Short mmCIF file of N, CA and C in Angstrom, two decimals:
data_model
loop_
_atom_site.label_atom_id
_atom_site.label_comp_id
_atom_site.label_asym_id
_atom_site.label_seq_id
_atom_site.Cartn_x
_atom_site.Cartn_y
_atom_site.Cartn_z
N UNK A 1 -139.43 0.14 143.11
CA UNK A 1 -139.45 -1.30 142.90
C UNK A 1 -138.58 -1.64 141.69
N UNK A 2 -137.87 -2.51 141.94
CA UNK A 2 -136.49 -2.74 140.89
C UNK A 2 -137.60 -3.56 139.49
N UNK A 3 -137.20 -3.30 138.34
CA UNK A 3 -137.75 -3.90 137.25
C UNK A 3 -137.86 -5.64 137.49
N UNK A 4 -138.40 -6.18 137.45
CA UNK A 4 -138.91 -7.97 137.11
C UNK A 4 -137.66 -8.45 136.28
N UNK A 5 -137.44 -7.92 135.05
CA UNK A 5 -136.50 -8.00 134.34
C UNK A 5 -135.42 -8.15 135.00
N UNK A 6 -134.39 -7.47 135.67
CA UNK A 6 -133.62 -7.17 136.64
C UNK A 6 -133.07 -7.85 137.68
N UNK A 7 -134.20 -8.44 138.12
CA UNK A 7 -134.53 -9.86 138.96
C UNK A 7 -133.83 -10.64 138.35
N UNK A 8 -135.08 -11.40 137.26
CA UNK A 8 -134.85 -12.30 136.67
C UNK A 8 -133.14 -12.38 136.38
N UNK A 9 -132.29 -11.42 136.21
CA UNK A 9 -131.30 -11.33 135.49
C UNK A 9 -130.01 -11.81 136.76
N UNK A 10 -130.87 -10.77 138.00
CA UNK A 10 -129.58 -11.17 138.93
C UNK A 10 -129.99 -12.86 139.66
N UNK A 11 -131.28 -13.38 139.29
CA UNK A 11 -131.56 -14.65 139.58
C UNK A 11 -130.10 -15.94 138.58
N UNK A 12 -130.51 -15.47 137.25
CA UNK A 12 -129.79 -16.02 136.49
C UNK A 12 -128.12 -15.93 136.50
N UNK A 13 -127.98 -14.87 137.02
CA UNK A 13 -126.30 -14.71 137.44
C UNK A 13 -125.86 -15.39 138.64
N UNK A 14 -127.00 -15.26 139.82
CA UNK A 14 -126.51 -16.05 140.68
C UNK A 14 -126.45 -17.79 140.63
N UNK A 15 -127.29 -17.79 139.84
CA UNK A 15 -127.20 -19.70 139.04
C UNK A 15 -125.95 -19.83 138.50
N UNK A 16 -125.78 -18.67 137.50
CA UNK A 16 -124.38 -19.00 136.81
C UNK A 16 -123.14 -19.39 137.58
N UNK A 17 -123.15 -18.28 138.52
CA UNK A 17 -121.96 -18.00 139.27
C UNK A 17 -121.85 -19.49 140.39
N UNK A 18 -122.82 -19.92 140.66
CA UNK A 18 -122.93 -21.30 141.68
C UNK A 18 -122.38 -22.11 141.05
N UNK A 19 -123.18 -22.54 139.45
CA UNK A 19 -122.89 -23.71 138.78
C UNK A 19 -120.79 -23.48 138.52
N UNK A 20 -120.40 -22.39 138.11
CA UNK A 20 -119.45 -22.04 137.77
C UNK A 20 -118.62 -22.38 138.83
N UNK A 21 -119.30 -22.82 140.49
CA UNK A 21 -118.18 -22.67 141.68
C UNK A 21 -117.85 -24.01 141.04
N UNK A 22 -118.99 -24.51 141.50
CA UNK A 22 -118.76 -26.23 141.58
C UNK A 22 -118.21 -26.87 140.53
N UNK A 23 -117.82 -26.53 139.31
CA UNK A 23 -117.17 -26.97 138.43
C UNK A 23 -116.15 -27.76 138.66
N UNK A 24 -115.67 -27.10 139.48
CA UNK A 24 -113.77 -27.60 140.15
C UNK A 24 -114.18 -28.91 140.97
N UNK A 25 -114.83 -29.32 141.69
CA UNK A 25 -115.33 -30.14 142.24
C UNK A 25 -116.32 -31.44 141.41
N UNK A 26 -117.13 -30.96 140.53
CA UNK A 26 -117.20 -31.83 139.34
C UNK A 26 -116.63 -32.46 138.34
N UNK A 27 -115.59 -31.54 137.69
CA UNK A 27 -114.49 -32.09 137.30
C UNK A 27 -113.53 -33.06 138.38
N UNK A 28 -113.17 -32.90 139.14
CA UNK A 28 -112.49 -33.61 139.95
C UNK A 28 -113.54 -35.04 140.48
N UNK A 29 -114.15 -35.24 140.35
CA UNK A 29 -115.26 -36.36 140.05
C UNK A 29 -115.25 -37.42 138.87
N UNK A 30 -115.58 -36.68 137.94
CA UNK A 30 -115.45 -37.24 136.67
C UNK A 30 -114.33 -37.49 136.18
N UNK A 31 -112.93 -36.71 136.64
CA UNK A 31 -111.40 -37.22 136.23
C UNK A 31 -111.14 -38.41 137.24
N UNK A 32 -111.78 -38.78 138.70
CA UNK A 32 -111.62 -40.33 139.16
C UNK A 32 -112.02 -41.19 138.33
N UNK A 33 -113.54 -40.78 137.76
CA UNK A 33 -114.65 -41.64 136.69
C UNK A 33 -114.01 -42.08 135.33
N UNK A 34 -112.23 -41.67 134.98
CA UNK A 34 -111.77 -41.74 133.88
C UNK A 34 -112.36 -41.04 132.63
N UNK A 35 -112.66 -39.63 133.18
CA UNK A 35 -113.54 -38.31 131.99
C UNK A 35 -111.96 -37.72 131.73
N UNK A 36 -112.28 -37.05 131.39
CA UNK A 36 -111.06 -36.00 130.84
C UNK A 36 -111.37 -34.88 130.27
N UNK A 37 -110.53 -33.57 130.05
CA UNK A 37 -111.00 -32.39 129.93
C UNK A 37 -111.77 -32.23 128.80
N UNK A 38 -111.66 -33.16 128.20
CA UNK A 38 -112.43 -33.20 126.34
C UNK A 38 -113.86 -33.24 126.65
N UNK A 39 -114.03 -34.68 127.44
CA UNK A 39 -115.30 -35.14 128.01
C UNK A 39 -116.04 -34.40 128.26
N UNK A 40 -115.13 -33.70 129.36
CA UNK A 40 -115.96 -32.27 130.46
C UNK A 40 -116.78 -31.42 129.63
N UNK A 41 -115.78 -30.96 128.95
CA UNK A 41 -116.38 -29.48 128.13
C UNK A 41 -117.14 -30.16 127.17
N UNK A 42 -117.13 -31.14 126.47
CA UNK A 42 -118.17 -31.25 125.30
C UNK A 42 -119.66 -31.42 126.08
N UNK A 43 -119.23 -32.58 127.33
CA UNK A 43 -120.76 -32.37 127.94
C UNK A 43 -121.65 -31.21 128.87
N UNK A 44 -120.48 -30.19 129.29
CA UNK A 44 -120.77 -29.41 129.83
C UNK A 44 -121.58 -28.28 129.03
N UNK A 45 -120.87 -28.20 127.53
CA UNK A 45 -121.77 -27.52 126.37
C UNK A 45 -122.94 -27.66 126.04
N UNK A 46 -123.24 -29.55 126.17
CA UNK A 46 -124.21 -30.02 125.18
C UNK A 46 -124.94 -30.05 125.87
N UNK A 47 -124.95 -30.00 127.52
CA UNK A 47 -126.06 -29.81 128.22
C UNK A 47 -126.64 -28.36 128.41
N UNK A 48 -125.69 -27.49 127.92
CA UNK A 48 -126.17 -25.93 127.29
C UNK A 48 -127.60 -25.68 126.85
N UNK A 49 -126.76 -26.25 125.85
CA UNK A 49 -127.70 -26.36 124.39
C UNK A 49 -129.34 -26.23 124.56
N UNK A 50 -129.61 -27.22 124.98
CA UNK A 50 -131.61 -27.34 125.19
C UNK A 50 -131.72 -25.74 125.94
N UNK A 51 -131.22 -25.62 127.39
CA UNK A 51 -131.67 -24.20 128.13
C UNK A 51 -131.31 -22.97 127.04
N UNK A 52 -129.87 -23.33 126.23
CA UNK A 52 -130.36 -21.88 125.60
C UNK A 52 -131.26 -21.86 124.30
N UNK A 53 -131.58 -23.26 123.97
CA UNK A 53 -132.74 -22.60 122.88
C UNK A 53 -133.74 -22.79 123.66
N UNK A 54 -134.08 -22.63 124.17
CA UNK A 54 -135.57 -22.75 125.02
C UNK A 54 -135.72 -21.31 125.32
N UNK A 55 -134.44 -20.85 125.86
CA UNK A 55 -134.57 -19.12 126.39
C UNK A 55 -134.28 -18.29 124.87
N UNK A 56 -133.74 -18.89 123.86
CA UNK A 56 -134.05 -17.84 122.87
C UNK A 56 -135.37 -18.13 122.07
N UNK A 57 -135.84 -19.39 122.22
CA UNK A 57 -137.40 -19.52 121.94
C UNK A 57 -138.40 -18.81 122.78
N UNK A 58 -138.07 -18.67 123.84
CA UNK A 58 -139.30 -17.87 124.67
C UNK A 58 -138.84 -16.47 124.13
N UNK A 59 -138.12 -15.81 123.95
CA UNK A 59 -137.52 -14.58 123.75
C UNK A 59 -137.68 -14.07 122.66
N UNK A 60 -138.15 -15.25 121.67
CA UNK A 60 -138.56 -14.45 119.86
C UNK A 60 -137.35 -14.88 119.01
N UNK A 61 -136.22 -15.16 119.91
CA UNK A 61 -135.03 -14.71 118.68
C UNK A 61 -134.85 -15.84 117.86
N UNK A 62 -134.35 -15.03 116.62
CA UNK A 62 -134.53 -16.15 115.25
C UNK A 62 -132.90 -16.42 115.15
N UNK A 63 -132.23 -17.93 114.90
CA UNK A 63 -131.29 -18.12 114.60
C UNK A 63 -130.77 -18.30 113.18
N UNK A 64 -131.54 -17.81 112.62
CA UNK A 64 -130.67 -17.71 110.95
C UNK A 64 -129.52 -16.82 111.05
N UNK A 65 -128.78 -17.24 110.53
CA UNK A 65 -127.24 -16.73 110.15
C UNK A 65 -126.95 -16.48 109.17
N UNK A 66 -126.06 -15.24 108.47
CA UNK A 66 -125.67 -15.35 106.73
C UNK A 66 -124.12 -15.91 107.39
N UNK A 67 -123.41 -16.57 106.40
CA UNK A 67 -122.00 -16.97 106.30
C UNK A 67 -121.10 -16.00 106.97
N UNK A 68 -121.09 -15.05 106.96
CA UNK A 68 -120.29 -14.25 107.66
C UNK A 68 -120.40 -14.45 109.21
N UNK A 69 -121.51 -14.69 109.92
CA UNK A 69 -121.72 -14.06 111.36
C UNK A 69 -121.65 -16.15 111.97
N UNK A 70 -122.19 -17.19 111.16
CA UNK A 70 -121.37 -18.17 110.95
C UNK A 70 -120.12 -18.85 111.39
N UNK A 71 -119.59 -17.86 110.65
CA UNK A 71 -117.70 -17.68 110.65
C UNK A 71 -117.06 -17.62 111.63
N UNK A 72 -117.52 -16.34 112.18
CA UNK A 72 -117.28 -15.72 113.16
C UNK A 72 -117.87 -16.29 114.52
N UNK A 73 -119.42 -17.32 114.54
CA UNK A 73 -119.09 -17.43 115.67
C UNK A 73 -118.64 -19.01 115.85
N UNK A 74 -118.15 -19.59 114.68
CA UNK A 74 -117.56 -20.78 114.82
C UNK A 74 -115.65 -20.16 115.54
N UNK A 75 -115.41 -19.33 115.09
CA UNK A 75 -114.36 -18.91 114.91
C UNK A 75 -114.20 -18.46 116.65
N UNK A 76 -115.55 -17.64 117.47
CA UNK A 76 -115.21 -17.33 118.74
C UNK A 76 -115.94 -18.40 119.79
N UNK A 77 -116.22 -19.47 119.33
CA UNK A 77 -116.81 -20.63 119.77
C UNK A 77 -115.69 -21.72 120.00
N UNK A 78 -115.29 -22.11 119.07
CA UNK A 78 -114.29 -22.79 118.71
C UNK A 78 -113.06 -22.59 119.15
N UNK A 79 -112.49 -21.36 118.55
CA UNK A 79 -111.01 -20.76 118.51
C UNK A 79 -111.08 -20.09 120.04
N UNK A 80 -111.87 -19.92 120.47
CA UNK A 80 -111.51 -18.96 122.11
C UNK A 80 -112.08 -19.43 123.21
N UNK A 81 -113.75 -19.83 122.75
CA UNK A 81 -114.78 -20.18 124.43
C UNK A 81 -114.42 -21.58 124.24
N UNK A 82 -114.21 -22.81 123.51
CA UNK A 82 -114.30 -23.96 123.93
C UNK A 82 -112.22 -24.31 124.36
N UNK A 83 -111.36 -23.43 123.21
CA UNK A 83 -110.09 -23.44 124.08
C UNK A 83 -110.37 -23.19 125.22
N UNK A 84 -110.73 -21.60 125.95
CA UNK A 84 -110.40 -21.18 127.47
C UNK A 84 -110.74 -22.46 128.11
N UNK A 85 -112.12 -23.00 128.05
CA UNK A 85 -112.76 -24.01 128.73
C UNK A 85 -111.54 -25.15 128.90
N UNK A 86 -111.30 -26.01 127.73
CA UNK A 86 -110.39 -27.23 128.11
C UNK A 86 -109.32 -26.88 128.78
N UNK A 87 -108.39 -25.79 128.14
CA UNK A 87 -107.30 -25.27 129.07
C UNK A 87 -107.20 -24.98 130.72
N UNK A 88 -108.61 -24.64 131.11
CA UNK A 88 -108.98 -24.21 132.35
C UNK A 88 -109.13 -25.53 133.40
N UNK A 89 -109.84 -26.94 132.44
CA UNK A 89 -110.28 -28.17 132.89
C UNK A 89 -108.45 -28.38 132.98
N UNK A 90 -108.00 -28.74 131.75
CA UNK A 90 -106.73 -29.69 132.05
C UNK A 90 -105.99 -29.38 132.80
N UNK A 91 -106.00 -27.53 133.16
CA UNK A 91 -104.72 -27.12 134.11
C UNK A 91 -105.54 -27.98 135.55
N UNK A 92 -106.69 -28.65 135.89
CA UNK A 92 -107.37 -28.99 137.22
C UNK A 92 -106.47 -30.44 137.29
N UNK A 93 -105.83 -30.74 136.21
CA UNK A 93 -104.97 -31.97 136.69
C UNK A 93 -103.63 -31.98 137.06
N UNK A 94 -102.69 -30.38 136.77
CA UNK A 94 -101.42 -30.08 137.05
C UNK A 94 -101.40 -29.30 138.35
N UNK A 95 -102.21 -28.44 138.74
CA UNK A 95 -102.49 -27.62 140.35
C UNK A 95 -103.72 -27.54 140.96
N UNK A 96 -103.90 -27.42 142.06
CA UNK A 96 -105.35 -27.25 142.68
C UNK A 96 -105.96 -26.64 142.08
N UNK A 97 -107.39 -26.77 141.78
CA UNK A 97 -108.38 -26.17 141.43
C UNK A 97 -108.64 -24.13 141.32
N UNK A 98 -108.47 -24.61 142.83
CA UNK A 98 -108.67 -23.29 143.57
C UNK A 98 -106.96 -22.47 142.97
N UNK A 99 -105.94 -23.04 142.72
CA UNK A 99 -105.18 -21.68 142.19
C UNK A 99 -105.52 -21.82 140.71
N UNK A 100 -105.51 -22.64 140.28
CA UNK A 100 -106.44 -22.61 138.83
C UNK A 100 -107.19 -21.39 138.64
N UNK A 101 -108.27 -21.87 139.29
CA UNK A 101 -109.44 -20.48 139.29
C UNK A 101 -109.44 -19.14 139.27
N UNK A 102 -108.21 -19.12 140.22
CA UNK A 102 -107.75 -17.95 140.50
C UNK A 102 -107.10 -17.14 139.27
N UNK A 103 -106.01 -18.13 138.59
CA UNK A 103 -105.26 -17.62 137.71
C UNK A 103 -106.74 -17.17 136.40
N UNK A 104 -107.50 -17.98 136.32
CA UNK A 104 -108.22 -17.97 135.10
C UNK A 104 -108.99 -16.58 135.30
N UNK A 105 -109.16 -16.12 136.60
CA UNK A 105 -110.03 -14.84 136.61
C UNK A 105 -109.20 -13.61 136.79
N UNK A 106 -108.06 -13.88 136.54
CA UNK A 106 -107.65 -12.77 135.97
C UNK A 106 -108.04 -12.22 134.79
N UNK A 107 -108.71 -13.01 134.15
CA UNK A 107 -109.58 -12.54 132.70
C UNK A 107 -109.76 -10.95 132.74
N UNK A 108 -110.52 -10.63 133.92
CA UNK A 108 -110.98 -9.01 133.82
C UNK A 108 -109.71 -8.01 133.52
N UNK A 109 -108.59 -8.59 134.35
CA UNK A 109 -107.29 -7.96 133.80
C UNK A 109 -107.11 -7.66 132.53
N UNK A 110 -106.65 -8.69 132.12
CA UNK A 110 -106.20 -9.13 131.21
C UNK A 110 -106.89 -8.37 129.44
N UNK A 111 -108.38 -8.54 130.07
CA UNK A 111 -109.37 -7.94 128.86
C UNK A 111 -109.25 -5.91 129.35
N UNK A 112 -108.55 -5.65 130.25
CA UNK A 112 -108.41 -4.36 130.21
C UNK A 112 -107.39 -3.70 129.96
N UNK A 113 -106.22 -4.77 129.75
CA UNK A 113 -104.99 -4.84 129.02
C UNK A 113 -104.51 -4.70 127.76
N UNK A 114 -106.01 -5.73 126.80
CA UNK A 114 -106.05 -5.95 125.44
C UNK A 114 -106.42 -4.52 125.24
N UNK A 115 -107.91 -4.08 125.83
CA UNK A 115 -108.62 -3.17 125.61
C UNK A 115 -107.78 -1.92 125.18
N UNK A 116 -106.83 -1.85 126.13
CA UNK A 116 -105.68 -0.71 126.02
C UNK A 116 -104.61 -0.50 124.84
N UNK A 117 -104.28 -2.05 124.96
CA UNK A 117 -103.52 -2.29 123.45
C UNK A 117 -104.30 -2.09 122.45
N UNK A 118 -105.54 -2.44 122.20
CA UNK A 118 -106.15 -2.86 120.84
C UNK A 118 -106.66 -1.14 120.44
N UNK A 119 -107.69 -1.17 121.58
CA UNK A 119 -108.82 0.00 121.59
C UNK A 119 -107.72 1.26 122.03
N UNK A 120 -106.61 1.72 122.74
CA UNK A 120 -105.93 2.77 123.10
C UNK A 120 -106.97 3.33 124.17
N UNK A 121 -107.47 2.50 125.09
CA UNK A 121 -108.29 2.76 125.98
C UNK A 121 -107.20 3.52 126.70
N UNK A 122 -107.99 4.11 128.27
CA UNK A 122 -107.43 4.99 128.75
C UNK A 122 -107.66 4.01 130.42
N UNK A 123 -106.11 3.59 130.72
CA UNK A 123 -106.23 2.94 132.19
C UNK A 123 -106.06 4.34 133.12
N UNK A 124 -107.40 5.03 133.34
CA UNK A 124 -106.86 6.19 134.54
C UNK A 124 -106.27 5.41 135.91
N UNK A 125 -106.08 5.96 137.00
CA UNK A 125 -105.46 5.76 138.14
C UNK A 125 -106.50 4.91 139.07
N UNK A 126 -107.42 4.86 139.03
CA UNK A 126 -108.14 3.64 139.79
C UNK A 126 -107.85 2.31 138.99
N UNK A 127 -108.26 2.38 137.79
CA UNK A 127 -108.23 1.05 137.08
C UNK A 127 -106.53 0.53 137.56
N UNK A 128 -105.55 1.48 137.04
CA UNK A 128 -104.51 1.02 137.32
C UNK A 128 -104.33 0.53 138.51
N UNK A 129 -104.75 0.78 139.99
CA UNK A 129 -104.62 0.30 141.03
C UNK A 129 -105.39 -1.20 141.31
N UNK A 130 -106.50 -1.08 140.71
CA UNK A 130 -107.47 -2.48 140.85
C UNK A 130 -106.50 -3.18 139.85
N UNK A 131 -105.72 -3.23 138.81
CA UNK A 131 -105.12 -4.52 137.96
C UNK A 131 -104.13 -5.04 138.61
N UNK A 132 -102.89 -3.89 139.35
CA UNK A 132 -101.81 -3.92 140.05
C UNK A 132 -102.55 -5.00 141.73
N UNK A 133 -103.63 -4.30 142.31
CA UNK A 133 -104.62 -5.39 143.26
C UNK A 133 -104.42 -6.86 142.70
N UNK A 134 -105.04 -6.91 141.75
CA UNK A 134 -106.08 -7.89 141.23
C UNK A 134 -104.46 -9.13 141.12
N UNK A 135 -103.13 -8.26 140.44
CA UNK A 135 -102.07 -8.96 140.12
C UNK A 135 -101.77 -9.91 141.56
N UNK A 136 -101.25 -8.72 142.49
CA UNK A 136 -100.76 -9.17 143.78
C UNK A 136 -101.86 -10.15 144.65
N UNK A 137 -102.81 -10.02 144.27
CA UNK A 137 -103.76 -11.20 144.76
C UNK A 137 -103.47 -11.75 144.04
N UNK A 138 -103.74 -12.32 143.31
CA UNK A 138 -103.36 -13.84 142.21
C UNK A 138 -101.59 -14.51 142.65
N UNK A 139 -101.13 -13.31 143.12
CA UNK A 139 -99.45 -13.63 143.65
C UNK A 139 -99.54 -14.39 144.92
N UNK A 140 -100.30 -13.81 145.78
CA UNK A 140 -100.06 -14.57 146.61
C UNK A 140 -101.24 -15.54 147.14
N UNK A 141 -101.65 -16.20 146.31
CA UNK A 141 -103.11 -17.07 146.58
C UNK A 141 -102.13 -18.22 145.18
N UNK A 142 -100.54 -17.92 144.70
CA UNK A 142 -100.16 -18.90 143.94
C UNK A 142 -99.11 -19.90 145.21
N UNK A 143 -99.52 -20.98 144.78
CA UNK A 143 -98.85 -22.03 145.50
C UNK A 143 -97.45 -22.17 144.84
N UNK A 144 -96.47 -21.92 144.99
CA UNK A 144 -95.46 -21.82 144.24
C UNK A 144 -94.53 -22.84 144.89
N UNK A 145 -94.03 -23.89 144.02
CA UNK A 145 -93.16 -24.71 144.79
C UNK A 145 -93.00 -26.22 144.38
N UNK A 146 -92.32 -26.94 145.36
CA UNK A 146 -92.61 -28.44 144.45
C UNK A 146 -93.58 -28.99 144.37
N UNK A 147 -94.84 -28.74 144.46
CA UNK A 147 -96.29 -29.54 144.06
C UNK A 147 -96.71 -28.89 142.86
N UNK A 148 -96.25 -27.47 142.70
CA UNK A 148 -96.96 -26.87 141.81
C UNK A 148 -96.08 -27.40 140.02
N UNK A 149 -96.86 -27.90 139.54
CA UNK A 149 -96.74 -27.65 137.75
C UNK A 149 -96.45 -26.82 137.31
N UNK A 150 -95.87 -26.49 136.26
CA UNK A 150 -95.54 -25.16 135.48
C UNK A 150 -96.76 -25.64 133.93
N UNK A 151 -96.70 -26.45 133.72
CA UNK A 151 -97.84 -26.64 132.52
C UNK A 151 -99.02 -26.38 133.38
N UNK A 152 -99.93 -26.53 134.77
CA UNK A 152 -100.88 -26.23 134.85
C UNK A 152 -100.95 -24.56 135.16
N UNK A 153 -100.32 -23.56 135.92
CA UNK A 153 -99.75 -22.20 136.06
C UNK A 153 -100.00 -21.73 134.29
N UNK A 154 -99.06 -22.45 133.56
CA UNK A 154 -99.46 -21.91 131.80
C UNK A 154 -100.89 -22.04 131.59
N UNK A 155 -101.14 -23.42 131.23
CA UNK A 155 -102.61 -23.32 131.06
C UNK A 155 -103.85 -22.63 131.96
N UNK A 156 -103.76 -22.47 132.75
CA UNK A 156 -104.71 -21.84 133.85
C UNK A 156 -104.99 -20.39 133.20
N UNK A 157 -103.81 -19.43 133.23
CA UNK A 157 -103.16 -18.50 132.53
C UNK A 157 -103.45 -17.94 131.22
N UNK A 158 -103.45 -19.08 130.36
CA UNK A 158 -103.61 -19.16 129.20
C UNK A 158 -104.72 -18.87 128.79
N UNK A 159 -105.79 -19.65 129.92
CA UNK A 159 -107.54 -19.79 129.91
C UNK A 159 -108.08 -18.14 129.86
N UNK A 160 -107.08 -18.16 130.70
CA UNK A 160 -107.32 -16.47 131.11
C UNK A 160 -107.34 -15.29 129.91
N UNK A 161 -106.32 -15.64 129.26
CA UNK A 161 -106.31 -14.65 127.89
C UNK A 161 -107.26 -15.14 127.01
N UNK A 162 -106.90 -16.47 126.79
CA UNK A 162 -108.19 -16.59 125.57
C UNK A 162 -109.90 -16.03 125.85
N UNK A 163 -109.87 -16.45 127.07
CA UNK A 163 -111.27 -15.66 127.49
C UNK A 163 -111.10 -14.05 127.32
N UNK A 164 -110.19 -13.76 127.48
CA UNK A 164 -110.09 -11.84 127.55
C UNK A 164 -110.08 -11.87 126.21
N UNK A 165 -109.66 -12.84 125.06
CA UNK A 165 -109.97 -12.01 123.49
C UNK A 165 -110.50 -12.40 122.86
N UNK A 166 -111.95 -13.45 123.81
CA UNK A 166 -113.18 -13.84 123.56
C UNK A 166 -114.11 -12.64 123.75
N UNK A 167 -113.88 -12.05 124.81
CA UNK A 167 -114.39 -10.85 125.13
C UNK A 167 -114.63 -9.91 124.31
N UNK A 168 -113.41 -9.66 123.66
CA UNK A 168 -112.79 -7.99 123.48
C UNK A 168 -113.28 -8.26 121.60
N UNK A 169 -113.38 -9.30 121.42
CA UNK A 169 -113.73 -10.41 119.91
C UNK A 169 -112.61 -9.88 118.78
N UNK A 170 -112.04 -10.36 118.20
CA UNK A 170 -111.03 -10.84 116.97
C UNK A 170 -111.20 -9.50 116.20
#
């Protein structure tokens, strides 16, 4: 019998991963409504907020901070998760959603890229085949042509790294 814990966890991923579809489709709502990517993400945060202190209140955990840890997570809050976010929203006004998305999840790449540069990780021969995959899918799921933007392709892109060295952390 799989742990309760476990559950609970792949319950909560599959919420994530839903709320995360529909984004593209919510945003595209609220940019008729005259919102904009600023809008999006500040309310998309602030409605965060209550569920995660509620789950670190049930959980015990204490949020005191010394200045250092502070810093740092104004610094990977700020400087990386709330960039990826707007960058990811505004590229939804230069190309479809859906190649948007696409480009932005290259993240896993991308953070196994840094990993290599930063950490001197070791890409053996599977990994290398799943990034080289992962590339040529993103190639051809890109709409390339006169509808497509080159500022939304950057930013989409862009979302993508900053999230990979949100990840991999400063």
């Amino acid at each position: 019998m799989a742990d309760p814990g476990s559950k609970r966890g792949m319950v909560f991923s599959a919420a994530s991963a839903v709320l995360f579809g529909v984004t593209p489709a919510v945003a595209s709502r609220i940019y008729s409504m005259g919102g904009n990517a600023v809008t999006l993400t500040f309310y998309r945060n602030l409605m965060a907020v209550p569920v995660l202190l509620a789950l670190l209140g049930l959980e015990g955990v204490s949020l005191r901070l010394t200045r250092r840890e502070a810093g740092l997570l104004l610094l990977m809050g700020a400087g990386f998760r709330v960039t990826t976010t707007l960058m990811l929203y505004q590229s939804y006004l230069y190309i479809p959603t859906g190649m948007a998305t696409t480009l932005h999840f290259l993240y896993p790449a991308l953070t196994a890229l840094l990993c290599r540069a930063r950490f001197r990780e070791r890409l053996g021969p599977w990994k290398l085949f799943a990034l080289g995959l992962s590339g040529l899918g993103a190639l051809c799921l890109l709409e390339l042509g006169a509808g497509t933007d080159p500022r939304g392709v950057l930013l989409a892109s862009s979302s993508a790294l900053t999230y990979a060295c949100y990840l991999i952390r400063p």
